[in-house]
PDB file of C-alpha atoms in Angstrom:
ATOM      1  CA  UNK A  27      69.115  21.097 -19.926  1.00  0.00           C
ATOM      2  CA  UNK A  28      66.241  20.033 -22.122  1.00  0.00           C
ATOM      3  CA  UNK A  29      66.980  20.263 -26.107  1.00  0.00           C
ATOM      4  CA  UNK A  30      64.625  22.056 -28.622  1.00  0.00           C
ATOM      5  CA  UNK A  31      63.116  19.970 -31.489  1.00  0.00           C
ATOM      6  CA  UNK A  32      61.086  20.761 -34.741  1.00  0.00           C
ATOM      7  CA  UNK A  33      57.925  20.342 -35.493  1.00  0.00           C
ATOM      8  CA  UNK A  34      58.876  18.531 -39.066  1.00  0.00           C
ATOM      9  CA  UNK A  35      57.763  15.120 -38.262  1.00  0.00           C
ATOM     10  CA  UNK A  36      59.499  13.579 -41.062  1.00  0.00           C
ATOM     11  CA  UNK A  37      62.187  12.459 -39.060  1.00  0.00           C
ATOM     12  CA  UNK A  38      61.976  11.682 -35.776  1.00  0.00           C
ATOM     13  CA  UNK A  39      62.119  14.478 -33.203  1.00  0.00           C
ATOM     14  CA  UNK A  40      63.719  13.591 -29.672  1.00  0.00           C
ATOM     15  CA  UNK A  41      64.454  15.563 -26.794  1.00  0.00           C
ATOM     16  CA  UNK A  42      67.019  14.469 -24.453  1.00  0.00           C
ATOM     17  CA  UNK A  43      67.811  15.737 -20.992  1.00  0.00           C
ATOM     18  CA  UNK A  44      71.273  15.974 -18.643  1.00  0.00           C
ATOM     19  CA  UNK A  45      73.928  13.779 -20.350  1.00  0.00           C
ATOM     20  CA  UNK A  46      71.727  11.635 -22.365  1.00  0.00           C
ATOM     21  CA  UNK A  47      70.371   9.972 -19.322  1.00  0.00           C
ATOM     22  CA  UNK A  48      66.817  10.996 -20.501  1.00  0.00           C
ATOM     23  CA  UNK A  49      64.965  10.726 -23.997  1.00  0.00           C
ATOM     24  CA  UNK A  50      61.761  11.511 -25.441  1.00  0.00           C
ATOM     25  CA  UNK A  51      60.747  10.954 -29.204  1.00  0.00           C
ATOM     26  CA  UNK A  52      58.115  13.798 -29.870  1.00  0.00           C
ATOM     27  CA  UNK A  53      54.244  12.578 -31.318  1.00  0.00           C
ATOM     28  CA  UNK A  54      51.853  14.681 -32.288  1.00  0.00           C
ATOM     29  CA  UNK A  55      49.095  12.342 -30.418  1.00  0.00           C
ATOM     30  CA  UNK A  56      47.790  12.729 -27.184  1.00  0.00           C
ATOM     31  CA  UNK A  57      49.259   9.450 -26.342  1.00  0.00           C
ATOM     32  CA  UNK A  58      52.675   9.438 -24.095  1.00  0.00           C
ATOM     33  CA  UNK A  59      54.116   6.110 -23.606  1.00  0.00           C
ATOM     34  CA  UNK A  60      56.411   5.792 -19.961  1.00  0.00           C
ATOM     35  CA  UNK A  61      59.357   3.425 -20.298  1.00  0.00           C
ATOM     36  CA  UNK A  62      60.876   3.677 -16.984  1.00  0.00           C
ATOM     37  CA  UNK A  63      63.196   0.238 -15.960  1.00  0.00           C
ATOM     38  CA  UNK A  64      64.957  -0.977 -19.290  1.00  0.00           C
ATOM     39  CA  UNK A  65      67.713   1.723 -19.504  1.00  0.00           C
ATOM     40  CA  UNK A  66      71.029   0.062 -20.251  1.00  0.00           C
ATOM     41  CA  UNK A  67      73.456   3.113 -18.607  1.00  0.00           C
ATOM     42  CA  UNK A  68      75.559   2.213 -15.780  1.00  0.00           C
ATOM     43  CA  UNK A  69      77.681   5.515 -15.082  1.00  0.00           C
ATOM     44  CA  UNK A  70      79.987   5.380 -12.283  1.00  0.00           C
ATOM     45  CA  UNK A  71      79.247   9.147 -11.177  1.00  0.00           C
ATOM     46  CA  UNK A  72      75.887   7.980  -9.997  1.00  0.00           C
ATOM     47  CA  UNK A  73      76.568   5.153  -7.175  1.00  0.00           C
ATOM     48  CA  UNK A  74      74.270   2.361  -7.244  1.00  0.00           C
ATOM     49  CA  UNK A  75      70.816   2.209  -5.284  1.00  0.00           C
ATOM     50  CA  UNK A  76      71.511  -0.202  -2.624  1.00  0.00           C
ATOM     51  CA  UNK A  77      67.903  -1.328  -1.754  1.00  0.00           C
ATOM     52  CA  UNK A  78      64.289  -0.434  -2.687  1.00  0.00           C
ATOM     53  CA  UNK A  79      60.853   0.143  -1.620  1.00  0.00           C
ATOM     54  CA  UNK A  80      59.775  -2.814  -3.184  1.00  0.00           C
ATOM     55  CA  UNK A  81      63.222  -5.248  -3.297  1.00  0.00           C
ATOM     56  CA  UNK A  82      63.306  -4.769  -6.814  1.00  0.00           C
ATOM     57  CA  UNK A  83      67.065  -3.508  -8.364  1.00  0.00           C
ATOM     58  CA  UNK A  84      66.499  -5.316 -11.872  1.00  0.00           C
ATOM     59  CA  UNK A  85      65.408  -3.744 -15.576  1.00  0.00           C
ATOM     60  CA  UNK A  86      62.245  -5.030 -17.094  1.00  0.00           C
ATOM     61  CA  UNK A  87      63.515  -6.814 -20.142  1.00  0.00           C
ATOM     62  CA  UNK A  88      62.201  -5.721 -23.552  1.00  0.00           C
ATOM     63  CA  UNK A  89      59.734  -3.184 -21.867  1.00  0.00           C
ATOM     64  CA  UNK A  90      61.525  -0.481 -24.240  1.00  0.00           C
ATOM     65  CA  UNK A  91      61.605  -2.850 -27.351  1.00  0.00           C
ATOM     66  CA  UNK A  92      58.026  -3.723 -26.572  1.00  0.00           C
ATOM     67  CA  UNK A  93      56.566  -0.114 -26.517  1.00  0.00           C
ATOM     68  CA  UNK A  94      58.439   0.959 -29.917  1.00  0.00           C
ATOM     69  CA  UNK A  95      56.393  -2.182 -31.615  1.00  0.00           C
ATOM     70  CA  UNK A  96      53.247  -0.735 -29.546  1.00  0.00           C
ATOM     71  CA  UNK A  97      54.419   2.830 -31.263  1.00  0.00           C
ATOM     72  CA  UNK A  98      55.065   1.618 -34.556  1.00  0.00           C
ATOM     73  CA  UNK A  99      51.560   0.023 -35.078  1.00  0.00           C
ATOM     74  CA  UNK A 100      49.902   2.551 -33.587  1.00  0.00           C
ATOM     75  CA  UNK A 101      51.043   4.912 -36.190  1.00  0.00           C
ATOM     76  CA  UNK A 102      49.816   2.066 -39.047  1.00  0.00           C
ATOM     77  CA  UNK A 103      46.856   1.693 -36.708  1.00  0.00           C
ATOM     78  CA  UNK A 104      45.912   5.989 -36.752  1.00  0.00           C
ATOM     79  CA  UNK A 105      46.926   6.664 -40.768  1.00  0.00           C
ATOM     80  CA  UNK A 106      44.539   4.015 -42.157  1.00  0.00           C
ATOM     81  CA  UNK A 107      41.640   5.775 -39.845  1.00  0.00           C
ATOM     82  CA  UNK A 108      42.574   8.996 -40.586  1.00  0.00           C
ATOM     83  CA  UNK A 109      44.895   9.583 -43.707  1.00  0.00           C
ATOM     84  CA  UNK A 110      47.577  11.084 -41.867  1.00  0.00           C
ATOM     85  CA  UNK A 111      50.598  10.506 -39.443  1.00  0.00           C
ATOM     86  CA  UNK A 112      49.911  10.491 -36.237  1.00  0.00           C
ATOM     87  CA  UNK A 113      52.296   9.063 -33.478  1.00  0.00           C
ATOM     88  CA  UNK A 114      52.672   8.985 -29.710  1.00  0.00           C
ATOM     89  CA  UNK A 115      54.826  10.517 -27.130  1.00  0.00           C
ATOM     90  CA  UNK A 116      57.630   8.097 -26.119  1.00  0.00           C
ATOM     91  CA  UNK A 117      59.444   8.742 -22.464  1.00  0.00           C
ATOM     92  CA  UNK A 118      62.505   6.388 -22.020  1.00  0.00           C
ATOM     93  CA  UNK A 119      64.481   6.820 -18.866  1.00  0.00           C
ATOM     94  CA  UNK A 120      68.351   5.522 -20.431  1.00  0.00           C
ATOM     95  CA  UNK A 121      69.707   4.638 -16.843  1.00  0.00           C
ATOM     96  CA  UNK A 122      69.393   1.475 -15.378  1.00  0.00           C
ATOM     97  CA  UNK A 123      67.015   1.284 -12.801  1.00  0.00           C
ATOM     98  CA  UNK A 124      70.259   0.331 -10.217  1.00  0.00           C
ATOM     99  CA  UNK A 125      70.981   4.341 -10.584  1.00  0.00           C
ATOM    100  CA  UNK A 126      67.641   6.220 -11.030  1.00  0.00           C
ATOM    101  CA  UNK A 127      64.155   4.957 -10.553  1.00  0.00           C
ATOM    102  CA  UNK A 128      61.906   7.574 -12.535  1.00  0.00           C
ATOM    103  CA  UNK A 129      58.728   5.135 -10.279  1.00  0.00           C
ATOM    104  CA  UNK A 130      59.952   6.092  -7.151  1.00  0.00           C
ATOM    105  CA  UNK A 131      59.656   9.819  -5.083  1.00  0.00           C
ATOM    106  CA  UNK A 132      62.264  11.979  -4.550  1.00  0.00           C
ATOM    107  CA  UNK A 133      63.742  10.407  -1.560  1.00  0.00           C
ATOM    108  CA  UNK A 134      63.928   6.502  -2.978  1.00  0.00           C
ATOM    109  CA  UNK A 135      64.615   7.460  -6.684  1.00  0.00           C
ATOM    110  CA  UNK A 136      68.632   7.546  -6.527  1.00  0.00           C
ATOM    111  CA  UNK A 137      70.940   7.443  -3.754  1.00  0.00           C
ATOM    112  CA  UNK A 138      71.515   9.757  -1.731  1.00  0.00           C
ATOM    113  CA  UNK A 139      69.903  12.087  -3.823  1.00  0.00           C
ATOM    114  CA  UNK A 140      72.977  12.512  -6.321  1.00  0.00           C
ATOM    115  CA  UNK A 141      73.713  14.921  -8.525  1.00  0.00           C
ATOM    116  CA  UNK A 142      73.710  13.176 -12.064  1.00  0.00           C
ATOM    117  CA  UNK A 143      70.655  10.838 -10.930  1.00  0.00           C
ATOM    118  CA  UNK A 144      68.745  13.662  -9.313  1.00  0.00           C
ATOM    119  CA  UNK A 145      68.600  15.867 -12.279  1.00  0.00           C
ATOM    120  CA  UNK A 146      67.551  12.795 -14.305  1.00  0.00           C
ATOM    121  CA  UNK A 147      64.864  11.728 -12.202  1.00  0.00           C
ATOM    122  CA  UNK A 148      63.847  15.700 -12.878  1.00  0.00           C
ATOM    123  CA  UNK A 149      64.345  15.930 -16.343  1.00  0.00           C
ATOM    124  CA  UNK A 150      62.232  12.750 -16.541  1.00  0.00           C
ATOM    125  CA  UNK A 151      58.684  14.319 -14.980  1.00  0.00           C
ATOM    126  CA  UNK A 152      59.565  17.704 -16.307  1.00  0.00           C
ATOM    127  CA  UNK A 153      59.376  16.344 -20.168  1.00  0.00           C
ATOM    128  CA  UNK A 154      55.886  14.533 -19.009  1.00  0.00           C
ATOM    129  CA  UNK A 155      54.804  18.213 -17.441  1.00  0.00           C
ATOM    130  CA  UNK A 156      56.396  20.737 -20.394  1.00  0.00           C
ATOM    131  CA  UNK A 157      56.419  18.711 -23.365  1.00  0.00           C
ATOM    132  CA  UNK A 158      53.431  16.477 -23.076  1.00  0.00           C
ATOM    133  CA  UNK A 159      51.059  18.513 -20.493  1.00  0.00           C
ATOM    134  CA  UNK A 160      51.787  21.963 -21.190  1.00  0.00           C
ATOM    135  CA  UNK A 161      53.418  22.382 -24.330  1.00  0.00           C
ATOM    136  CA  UNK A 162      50.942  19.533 -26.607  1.00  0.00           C
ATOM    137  CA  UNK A 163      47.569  18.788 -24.535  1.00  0.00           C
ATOM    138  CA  UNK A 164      47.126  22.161 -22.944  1.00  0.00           C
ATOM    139  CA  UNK A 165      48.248  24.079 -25.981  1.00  0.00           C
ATOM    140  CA  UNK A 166      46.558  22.186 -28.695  1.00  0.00           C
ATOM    141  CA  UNK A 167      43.537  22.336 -26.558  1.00  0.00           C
ATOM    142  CA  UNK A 168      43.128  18.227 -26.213  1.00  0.00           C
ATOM    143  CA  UNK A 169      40.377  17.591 -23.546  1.00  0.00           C
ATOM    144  CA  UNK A 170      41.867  14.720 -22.352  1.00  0.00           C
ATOM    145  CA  UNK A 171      45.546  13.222 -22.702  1.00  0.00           C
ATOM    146  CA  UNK A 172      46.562   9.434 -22.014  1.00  0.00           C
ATOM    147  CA  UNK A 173      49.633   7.882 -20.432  1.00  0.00           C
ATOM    148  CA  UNK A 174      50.402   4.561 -20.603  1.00  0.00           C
ATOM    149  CA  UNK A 175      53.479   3.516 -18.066  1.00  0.00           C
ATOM    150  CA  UNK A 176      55.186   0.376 -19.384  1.00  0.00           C
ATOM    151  CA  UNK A 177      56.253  -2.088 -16.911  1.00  0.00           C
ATOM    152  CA  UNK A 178      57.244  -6.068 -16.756  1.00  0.00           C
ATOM    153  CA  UNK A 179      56.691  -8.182 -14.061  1.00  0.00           C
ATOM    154  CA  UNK A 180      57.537 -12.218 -13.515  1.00  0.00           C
ATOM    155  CA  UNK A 181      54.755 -13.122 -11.441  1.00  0.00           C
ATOM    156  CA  UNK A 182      53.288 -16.377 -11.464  1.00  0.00           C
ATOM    157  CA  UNK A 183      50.054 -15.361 -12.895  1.00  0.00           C
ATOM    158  CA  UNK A 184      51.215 -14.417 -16.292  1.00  0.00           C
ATOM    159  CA  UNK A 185      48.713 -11.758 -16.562  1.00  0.00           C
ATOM    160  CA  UNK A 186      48.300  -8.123 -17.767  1.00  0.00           C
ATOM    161  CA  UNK A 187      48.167  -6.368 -14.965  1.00  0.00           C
ATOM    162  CA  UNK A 188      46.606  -2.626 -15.696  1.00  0.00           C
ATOM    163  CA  UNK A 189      47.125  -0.378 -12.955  1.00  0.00           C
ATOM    164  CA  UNK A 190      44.648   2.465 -11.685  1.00  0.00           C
ATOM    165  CA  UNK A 191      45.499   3.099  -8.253  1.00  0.00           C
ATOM    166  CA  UNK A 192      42.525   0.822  -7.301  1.00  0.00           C
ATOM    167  CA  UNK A 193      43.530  -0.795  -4.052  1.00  0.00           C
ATOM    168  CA  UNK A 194      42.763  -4.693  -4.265  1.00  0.00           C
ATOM    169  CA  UNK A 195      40.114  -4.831  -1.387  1.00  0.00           C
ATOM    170  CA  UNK A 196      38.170  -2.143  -4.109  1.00  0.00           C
ATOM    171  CA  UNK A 197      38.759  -4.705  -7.041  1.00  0.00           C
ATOM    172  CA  UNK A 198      37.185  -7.548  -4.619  1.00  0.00           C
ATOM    173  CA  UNK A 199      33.509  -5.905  -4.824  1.00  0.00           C
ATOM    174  CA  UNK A 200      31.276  -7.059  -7.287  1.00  0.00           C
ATOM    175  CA  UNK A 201      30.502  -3.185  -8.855  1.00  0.00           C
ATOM    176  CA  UNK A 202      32.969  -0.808  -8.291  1.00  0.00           C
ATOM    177  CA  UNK A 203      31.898   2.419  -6.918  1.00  0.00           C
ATOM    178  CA  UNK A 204      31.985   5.377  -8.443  1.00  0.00           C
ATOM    179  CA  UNK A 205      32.999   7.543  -5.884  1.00  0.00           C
ATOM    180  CA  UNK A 206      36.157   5.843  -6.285  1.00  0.00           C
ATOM    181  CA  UNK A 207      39.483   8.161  -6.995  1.00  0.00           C
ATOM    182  CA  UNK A 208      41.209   6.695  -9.679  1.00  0.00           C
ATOM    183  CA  UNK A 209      44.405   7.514 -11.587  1.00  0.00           C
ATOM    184  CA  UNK A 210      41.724   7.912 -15.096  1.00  0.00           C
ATOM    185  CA  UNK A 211      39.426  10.621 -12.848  1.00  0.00           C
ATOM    186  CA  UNK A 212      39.803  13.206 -15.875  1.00  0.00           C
ATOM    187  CA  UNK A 213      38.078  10.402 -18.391  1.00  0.00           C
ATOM    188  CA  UNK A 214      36.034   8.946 -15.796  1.00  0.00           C
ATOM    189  CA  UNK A 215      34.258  12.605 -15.263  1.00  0.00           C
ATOM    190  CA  UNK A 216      33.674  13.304 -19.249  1.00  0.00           C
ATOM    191  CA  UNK A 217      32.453   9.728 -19.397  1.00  0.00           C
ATOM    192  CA  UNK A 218      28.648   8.557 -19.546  1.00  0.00           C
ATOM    193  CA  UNK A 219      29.778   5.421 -18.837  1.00  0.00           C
ATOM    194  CA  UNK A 220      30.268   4.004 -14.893  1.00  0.00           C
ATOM    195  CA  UNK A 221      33.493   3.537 -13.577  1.00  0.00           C
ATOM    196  CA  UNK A 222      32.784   0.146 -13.106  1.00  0.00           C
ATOM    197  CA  UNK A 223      31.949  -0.116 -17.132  1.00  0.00           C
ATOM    198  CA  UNK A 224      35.646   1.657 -17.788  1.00  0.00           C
ATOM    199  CA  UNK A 225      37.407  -0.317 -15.842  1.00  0.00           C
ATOM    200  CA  UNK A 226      36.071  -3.683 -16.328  1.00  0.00           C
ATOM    201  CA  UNK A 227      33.201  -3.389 -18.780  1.00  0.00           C
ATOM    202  CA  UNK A 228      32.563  -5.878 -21.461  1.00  0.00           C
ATOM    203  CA  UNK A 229      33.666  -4.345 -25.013  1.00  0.00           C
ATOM    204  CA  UNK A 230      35.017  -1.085 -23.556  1.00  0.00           C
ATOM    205  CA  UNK A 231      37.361  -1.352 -20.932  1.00  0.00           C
ATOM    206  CA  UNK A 232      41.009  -1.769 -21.816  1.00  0.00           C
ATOM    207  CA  UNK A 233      41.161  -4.867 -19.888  1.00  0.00           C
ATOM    208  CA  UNK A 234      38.273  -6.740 -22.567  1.00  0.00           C
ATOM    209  CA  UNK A 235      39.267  -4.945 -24.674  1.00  0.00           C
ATOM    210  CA  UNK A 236      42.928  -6.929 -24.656  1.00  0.00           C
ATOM    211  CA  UNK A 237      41.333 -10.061 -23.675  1.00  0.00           C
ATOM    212  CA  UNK A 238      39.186  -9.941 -26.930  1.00  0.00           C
ATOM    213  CA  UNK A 239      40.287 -12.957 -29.372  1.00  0.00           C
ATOM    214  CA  UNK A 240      42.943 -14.074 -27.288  1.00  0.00           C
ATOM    215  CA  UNK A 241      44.154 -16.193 -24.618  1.00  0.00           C
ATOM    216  CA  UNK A 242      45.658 -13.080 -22.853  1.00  0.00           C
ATOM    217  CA  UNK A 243      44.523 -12.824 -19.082  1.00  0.00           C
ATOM    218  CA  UNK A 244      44.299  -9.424 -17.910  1.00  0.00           C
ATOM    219  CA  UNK A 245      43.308  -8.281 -14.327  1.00  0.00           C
ATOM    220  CA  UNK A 246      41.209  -6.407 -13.980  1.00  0.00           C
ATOM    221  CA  UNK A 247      38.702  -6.941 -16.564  1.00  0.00           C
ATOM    222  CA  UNK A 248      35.316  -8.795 -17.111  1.00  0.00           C
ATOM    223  CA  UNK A 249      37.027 -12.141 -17.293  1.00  0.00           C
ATOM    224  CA  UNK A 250      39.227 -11.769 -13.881  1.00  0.00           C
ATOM    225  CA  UNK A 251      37.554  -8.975 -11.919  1.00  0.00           C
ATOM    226  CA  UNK A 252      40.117  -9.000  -8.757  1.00  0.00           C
ATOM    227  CA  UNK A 253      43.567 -10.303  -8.791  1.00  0.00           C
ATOM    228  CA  UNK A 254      42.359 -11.961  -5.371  1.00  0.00           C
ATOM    229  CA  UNK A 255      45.016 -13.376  -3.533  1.00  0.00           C
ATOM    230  CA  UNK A 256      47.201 -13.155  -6.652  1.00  0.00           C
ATOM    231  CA  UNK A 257      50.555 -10.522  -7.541  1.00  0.00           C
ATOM    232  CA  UNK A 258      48.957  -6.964  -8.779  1.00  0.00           C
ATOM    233  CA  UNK A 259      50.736  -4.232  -9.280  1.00  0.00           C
ATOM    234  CA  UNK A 260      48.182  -1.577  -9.198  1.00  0.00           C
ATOM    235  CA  UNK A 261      50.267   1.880 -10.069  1.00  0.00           C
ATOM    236  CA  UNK A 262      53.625   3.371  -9.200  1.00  0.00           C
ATOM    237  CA  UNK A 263      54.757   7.232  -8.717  1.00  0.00           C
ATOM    238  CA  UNK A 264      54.349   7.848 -12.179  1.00  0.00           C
ATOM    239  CA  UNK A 265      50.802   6.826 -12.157  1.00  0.00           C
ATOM    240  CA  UNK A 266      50.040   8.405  -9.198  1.00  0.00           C
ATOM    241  CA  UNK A 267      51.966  11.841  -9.900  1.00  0.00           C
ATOM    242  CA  UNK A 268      51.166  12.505 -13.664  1.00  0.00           C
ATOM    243  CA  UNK A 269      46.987  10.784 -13.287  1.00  0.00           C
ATOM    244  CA  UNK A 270      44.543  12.967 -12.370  1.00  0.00           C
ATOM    245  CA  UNK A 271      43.692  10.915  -8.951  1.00  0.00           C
ATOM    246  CA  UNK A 272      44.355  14.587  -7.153  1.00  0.00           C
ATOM    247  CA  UNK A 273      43.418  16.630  -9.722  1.00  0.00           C
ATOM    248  CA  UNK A 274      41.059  16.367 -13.150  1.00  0.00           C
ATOM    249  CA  UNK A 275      41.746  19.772 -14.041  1.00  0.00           C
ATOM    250  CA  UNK A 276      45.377  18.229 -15.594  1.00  0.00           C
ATOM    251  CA  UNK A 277      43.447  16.414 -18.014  1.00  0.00           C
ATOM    252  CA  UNK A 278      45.507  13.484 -18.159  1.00  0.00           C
ATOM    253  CA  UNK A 279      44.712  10.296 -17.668  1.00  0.00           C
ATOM    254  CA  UNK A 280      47.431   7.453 -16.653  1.00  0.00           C
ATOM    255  CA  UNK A 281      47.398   3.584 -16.517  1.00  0.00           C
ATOM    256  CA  UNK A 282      50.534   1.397 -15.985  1.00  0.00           C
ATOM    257  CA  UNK A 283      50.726  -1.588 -17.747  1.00  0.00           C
ATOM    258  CA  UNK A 284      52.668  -4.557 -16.187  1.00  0.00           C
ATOM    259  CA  UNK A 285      53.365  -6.987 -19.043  1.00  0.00           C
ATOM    260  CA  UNK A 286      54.457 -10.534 -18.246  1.00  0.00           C
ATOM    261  CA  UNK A 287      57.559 -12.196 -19.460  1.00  0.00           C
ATOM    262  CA  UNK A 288      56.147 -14.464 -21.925  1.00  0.00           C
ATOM    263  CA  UNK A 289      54.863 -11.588 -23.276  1.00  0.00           C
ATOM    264  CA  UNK A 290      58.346  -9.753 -24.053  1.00  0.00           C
ATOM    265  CA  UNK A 291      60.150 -12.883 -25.312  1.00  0.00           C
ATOM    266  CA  UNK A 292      61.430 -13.036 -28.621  1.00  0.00           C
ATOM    267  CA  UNK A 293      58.864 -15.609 -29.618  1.00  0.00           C
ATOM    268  CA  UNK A 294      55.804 -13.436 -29.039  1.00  0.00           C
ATOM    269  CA  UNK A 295      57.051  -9.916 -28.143  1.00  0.00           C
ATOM    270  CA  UNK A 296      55.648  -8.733 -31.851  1.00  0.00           C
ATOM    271  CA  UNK A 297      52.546 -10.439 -32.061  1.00  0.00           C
ATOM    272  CA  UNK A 298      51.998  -9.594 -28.070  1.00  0.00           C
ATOM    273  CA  UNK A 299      52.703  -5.610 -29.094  1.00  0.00           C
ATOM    274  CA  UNK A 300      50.453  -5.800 -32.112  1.00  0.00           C
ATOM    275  CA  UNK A 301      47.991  -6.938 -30.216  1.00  0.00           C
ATOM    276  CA  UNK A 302      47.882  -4.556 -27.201  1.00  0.00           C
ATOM    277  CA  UNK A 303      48.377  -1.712 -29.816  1.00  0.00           C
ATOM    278  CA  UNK A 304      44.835  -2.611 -31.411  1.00  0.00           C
ATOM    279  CA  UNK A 305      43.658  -2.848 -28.119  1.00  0.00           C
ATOM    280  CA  UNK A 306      44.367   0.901 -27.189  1.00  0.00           C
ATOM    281  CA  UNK A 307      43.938   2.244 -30.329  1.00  0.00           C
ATOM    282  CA  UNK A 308      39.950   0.780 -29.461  1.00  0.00           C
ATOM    283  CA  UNK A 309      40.088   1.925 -26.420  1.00  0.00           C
ATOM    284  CA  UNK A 310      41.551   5.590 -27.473  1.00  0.00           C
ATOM    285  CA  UNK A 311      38.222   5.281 -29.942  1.00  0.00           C
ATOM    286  CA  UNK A 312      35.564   4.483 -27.713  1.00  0.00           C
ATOM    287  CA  UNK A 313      36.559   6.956 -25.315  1.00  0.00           C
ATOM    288  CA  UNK A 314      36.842   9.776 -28.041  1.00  0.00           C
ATOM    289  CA  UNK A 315      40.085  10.985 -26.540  1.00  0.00           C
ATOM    290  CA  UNK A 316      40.840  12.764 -29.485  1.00  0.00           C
ATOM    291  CA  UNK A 317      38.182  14.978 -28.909  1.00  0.00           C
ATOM    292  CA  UNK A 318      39.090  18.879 -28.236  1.00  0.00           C
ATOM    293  CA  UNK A 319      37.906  21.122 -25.012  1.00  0.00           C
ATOM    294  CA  UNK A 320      34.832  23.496 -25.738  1.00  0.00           C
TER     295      UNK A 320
END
């Protein structure tokens, strides 16, 4: 059962679900932040997943430590534009991703659809749908929310990889079209810009947008259009079930970001964060998410 929480955000406000298994920090930004593989909890009442849709069993290593540096900057980031605190939505799924897989659907995410797991994989949408949807973007009005779904990948590429449910062979043509359904639909239709401009526009996607004044390579964007015969992960479940590729009317917009190791080493894991907080915090800008519905 989901806790209550205060609106006092002078200490931190979290939520947490069945057991502990679940645990979201509260914002009071239309920003969530989806940390979904780097749970450390091993209990034995849930029995280990024995095989996946994609092979993959294992955490991705610092994605949690990574986002609260994202988080943390973005809250320096909002208070010097606007005088006031203003902090995301953090999601963390406490499991490890051998138990419960928050990215999967109902019949891969634990196994044999367990109890404990099954009511965490629940509690885990549900706080996206009441806290964030419902209970903060609908009721405060925001025209548009944004999810970001943290992921970490070792492919060979070393790239960003930003995920909007664009199917490579759609990445491959020159413009992209915008008839496309994407898993940013909502921002896309309140946009004056093309899809093809959001996505990998110079200056205003969030793909140049992290490339800008650094050696980061990020697909897609203007500099590396299509991953091409490269790895690309181009959105899980999350992105898919919480986006508004089905629906606009949900207002939210969702892109998983698939960070490479390099990235979430100790060396560079707080320059790396500083840097793709600026990078939304422009993009949040340009898009005028913070705008209300008329």
């Amino acid at each position: 059962m989901l806790t209550s929480f205060s609106n006092d955000l002078s200490h931190a406000n979290v939520v947490y679900g069945y057991k502990n298994y679940t645990e979201l920090e509260i914002g009071n930004l239309n920003i969530l932040f989806s940390v979904p593989h780097d749970g450390s909890l091993r209990p034995v009442e849930i029995p280990n997943r024995e095989n996946d849709l994609n092979g993959n069993l294992k955490n991705d290593r610092n994605t949690r430590k990574f986002t609260k540096f994202i988080r943390n900057n973005l809250e320096i980031l909002f208070s010097k534009k606007y005088g006031v605190r203003m902090i995301p939505f953090v999601l963390y799924n406490n499991l490890h991703r051998i138990k419960m897989d928050p990215n999967r659907d109902l019949e891969n995410c634990c196994h044999n659809k367990n109890h404990d797991g099954f009511t965490a994989y629940h509690d885990y949408h549900s706080m996206i749908d009441l806290y964030f949807r419902k209970n903060f973007i609908f009721s405060n009005n925001f025209d548009q929310g944004l999810i970001l779904d943290i992921h970490g990948n070792s492919h060979e590429e070393q790239w960003v990889e930003l995920g909007y449910l664009l199917k490579k062979s759609d990445l491959e043509n020159d413009k992209l079209s915008n008839s496309l359904c994407t898993s940013i639909n909502s921002m896309y239709s309140k946009s004056f810009l093309s899809l093809e401009e959001i996505i990998r526009g110079e200056n205003v996607s969030l793909g140049s947008l992290i490339e800008n004044k650094s050696t980061i390579k990020v697909v897609p964007s203007p500099g590396c259009k299509s991953p091409k015969e490269g790895n690309y992960y181009s959105g899980g479940f999350i992105t898919e079930r919480h986006g508004s590729f089905y629906d606009i009317s949900k207002r939210l917009n969702t892109i998983q970001i698939e960070l490479p190791l390099w990235m979430r080493t100790d060396k560079y894991i707080e320059l790396s964060a500083k840097h793709i907080a600026t990078a939304i915090f422009d993009f949040y800008q340009l898009h005028s998410l913070n705008s209300l519905k008329i």
